[in-house]
Amino acid sequence: MKKARSKGLLEKFENLIAQIYAEVVAALHSLYTKSIDIPNLESEKFNNIW
């Protein structure tokens, strides 16, 4: 019984890691795409100010 229980726990743990990994990758991807867009917007603002 203990082996089956620990196996189920391991599967839950692996699913949790996979979910966290997917969220981190998605967050990094959105940050990366935003960081490409932001400098263009800021340079336009600075050009308007100066």
mmCIF file with all atom_site columns, C-alpha atoms in Angstrom:
data_model
loop_
_atom_site.group_PDB
_atom_site.id
_atom_site.type_symbol
_atom_site.label_atom_id
_atom_site.label_alt_id
_atom_site.label_comp_id
_atom_site.label_asym_id
_atom_site.label_entity_id
_atom_site.label_seq_id
_atom_site.pdbx_PDB_ins_code
_atom_site.Cartn_x
_atom_site.Cartn_y
_atom_site.Cartn_z
_atom_site.occupancy
_atom_site.B_iso_or_equiv
_atom_site.pdbx_formal_charge
_atom_site.auth_seq_id
_atom_site.auth_comp_id
_atom_site.auth_asym_id
_atom_site.auth_atom_id
_atom_site.pdbx_PDB_model_num
ATOM 1  C CA . MET A 1 1  ? 0.000  0.000  0.000   1.00 0.00 ? 1  MET A CA 1
ATOM 2  C CA . LYS A 1 2  ? 2.800  2.424  0.818   1.00 0.00 ? 2  LYS A CA 1
ATOM 3  C CA . LYS A 1 3  ? 4.384  2.017  -2.606  1.00 0.00 ? 3  LYS A CA 1
ATOM 4  C CA . ALA A 1 4  ? 1.130  2.796  -4.383  1.00 0.00 ? 4  ALA A CA 1
ATOM 5  C CA . ARG A 1 5  ? 0.555  5.814  -2.155  1.00 0.00 ? 5  ARG A CA 1
ATOM 6  C CA . SER A 1 6  ? 4.072  7.174  -2.678  1.00 0.00 ? 6  SER A CA 1
ATOM 7  C CA . LYS A 1 7  ? 3.755  6.603  -6.425  1.00 0.00 ? 7  LYS A CA 1
ATOM 8  C CA . GLY A 1 8  ? 0.542  8.636  -6.493  1.00 0.00 ? 8  GLY A CA 1
ATOM 9  C CA . LEU A 1 9  ? 2.249  11.367 -4.469  1.00 0.00 ? 9  LEU A CA 1
ATOM 10 C CA . LEU A 1 10 ? 5.184  11.371 -6.875  1.00 0.00 ? 10 LEU A CA 1
ATOM 11 C CA . GLU A 1 11 ? 2.818  11.742 -9.836  1.00 0.00 ? 11 GLU A CA 1
ATOM 12 C CA . LYS A 1 12 ? 1.079  14.676 -8.124  1.00 0.00 ? 12 LYS A CA 1
ATOM 13 C CA . PHE A 1 13 ? 4.475  16.235 -7.426  1.00 0.00 ? 13 PHE A CA 1
ATOM 14 C CA . GLU A 1 14 ? 5.560  15.799 -11.055 1.00 0.00 ? 14 GLU A CA 1
ATOM 15 C CA . ASN A 1 15 ? 2.298  17.347 -12.271 1.00 0.00 ? 15 ASN A CA 1
ATOM 16 C CA . LEU A 1 16 ? 2.831  20.289 -9.915  1.00 0.00 ? 16 LEU A CA 1
ATOM 17 C CA . ILE A 1 17 ? 6.388  20.819 -11.192 1.00 0.00 ? 17 ILE A CA 1
ATOM 18 C CA . ALA A 1 18 ? 5.188  20.613 -14.797 1.00 0.00 ? 18 ALA A CA 1
ATOM 19 C CA . GLN A 1 19 ? 2.439  23.164 -14.068 1.00 0.00 ? 19 GLN A CA 1
ATOM 20 C CA . ILE A 1 20 ? 4.855  25.571 -12.341 1.00 0.00 ? 20 ILE A CA 1
ATOM 21 C CA . TYR A 1 21 ? 7.385  25.160 -15.163 1.00 0.00 ? 21 TYR A CA 1
ATOM 22 C CA . ALA A 1 22 ? 4.724  25.942 -17.771 1.00 0.00 ? 22 ALA A CA 1
ATOM 23 C CA . GLU A 1 23 ? 3.619  29.048 -15.841 1.00 0.00 ? 23 GLU A CA 1
ATOM 24 C CA . VAL A 1 24 ? 7.210  30.260 -15.445 1.00 0.00 ? 24 VAL A CA 1
ATOM 25 C CA . VAL A 1 25 ? 7.914  29.771 -19.151 1.00 0.00 ? 25 VAL A CA 1
ATOM 26 C CA . ALA A 1 26 ? 4.712  31.627 -20.066 1.00 0.00 ? 26 ALA A CA 1
ATOM 27 C CA . ALA A 1 27 ? 5.581  34.473 -17.672 1.00 0.00 ? 27 ALA A CA 1
ATOM 28 C CA . LEU A 1 28 ? 9.121  34.765 -19.019 1.00 0.00 ? 28 LEU A CA 1
ATOM 29 C CA . HIS A 1 29 ? 7.801  34.728 -22.578 1.00 0.00 ? 29 HIS A CA 1
ATOM 30 C CA . SER A 1 30 ? 5.320  37.529 -21.845 1.00 0.00 ? 30 SER A CA 1
ATOM 31 C CA . LEU A 1 31 ? 8.024  39.547 -20.068 1.00 0.00 ? 31 LEU A CA 1
ATOM 32 C CA . TYR A 1 32 ? 10.366 39.046 -23.012 1.00 0.00 ? 32 TYR A CA 1
ATOM 33 C CA . THR A 1 33 ? 7.780  40.179 -25.550 1.00 0.00 ? 33 THR A CA 1
ATOM 34 C CA . LYS A 1 34 ? 6.812  43.160 -23.357 1.00 0.00 ? 34 LYS A CA 1
ATOM 35 C CA . SER A 1 35 ? 10.458 44.173 -22.932 1.00 0.00 ? 35 SER A CA 1
ATOM 36 C CA . ILE A 1 36 ? 10.750 44.345 -26.729 1.00 0.00 ? 36 ILE A CA 1
ATOM 37 C CA . ASP A 1 37 ? 7.667  46.592 -27.014 1.00 0.00 ? 37 ASP A CA 1
ATOM 38 C CA . ILE A 1 38 ? 8.367  48.911 -24.055 1.00 0.00 ? 38 ILE A CA 1
ATOM 39 C CA . PRO A 1 39 ? 11.649 50.521 -25.254 1.00 0.00 ? 39 PRO A CA 1
ATOM 40 C CA . ASN A 1 40 ? 9.980  51.532 -28.524 1.00 0.00 ? 40 ASN A CA 1
ATOM 41 C CA . LEU A 1 41 ? 7.159  53.248 -26.637 1.00 0.00 ? 41 LEU A CA 1
ATOM 42 C CA . GLU A 1 42 ? 9.571  54.928 -24.220 1.00 0.00 ? 42 GLU A CA 1
ATOM 43 C CA . SER A 1 43 ? 11.828 56.201 -26.996 1.00 0.00 ? 43 SER A CA 1
ATOM 44 C CA . GLU A 1 44 ? 8.783  57.827 -28.634 1.00 0.00 ? 44 GLU A CA 1
ATOM 45 C CA . LYS A 1 45 ? 7.879  59.465 -25.311 1.00 0.00 ? 45 LYS A CA 1
ATOM 46 C CA . PHE A 1 46 ? 11.422 60.750 -24.841 1.00 0.00 ? 46 PHE A CA 1
ATOM 47 C CA . ASN A 1 47 ? 11.485 62.101 -28.388 1.00 0.00 ? 47 ASN A CA 1
ATOM 48 C CA . ASN A 1 48 ? 8.247  63.985 -27.724 1.00 0.00 ? 48 ASN A CA 1
ATOM 49 C CA . ILE A 1 49 ? 9.595  65.414 -24.443 1.00 0.00 ? 49 ILE A CA 1
ATOM 50 C CA . TRP A 1 50 ? 12.904 66.587 -25.904 1.00 0.00 ? 50 TRP A CA 1
#
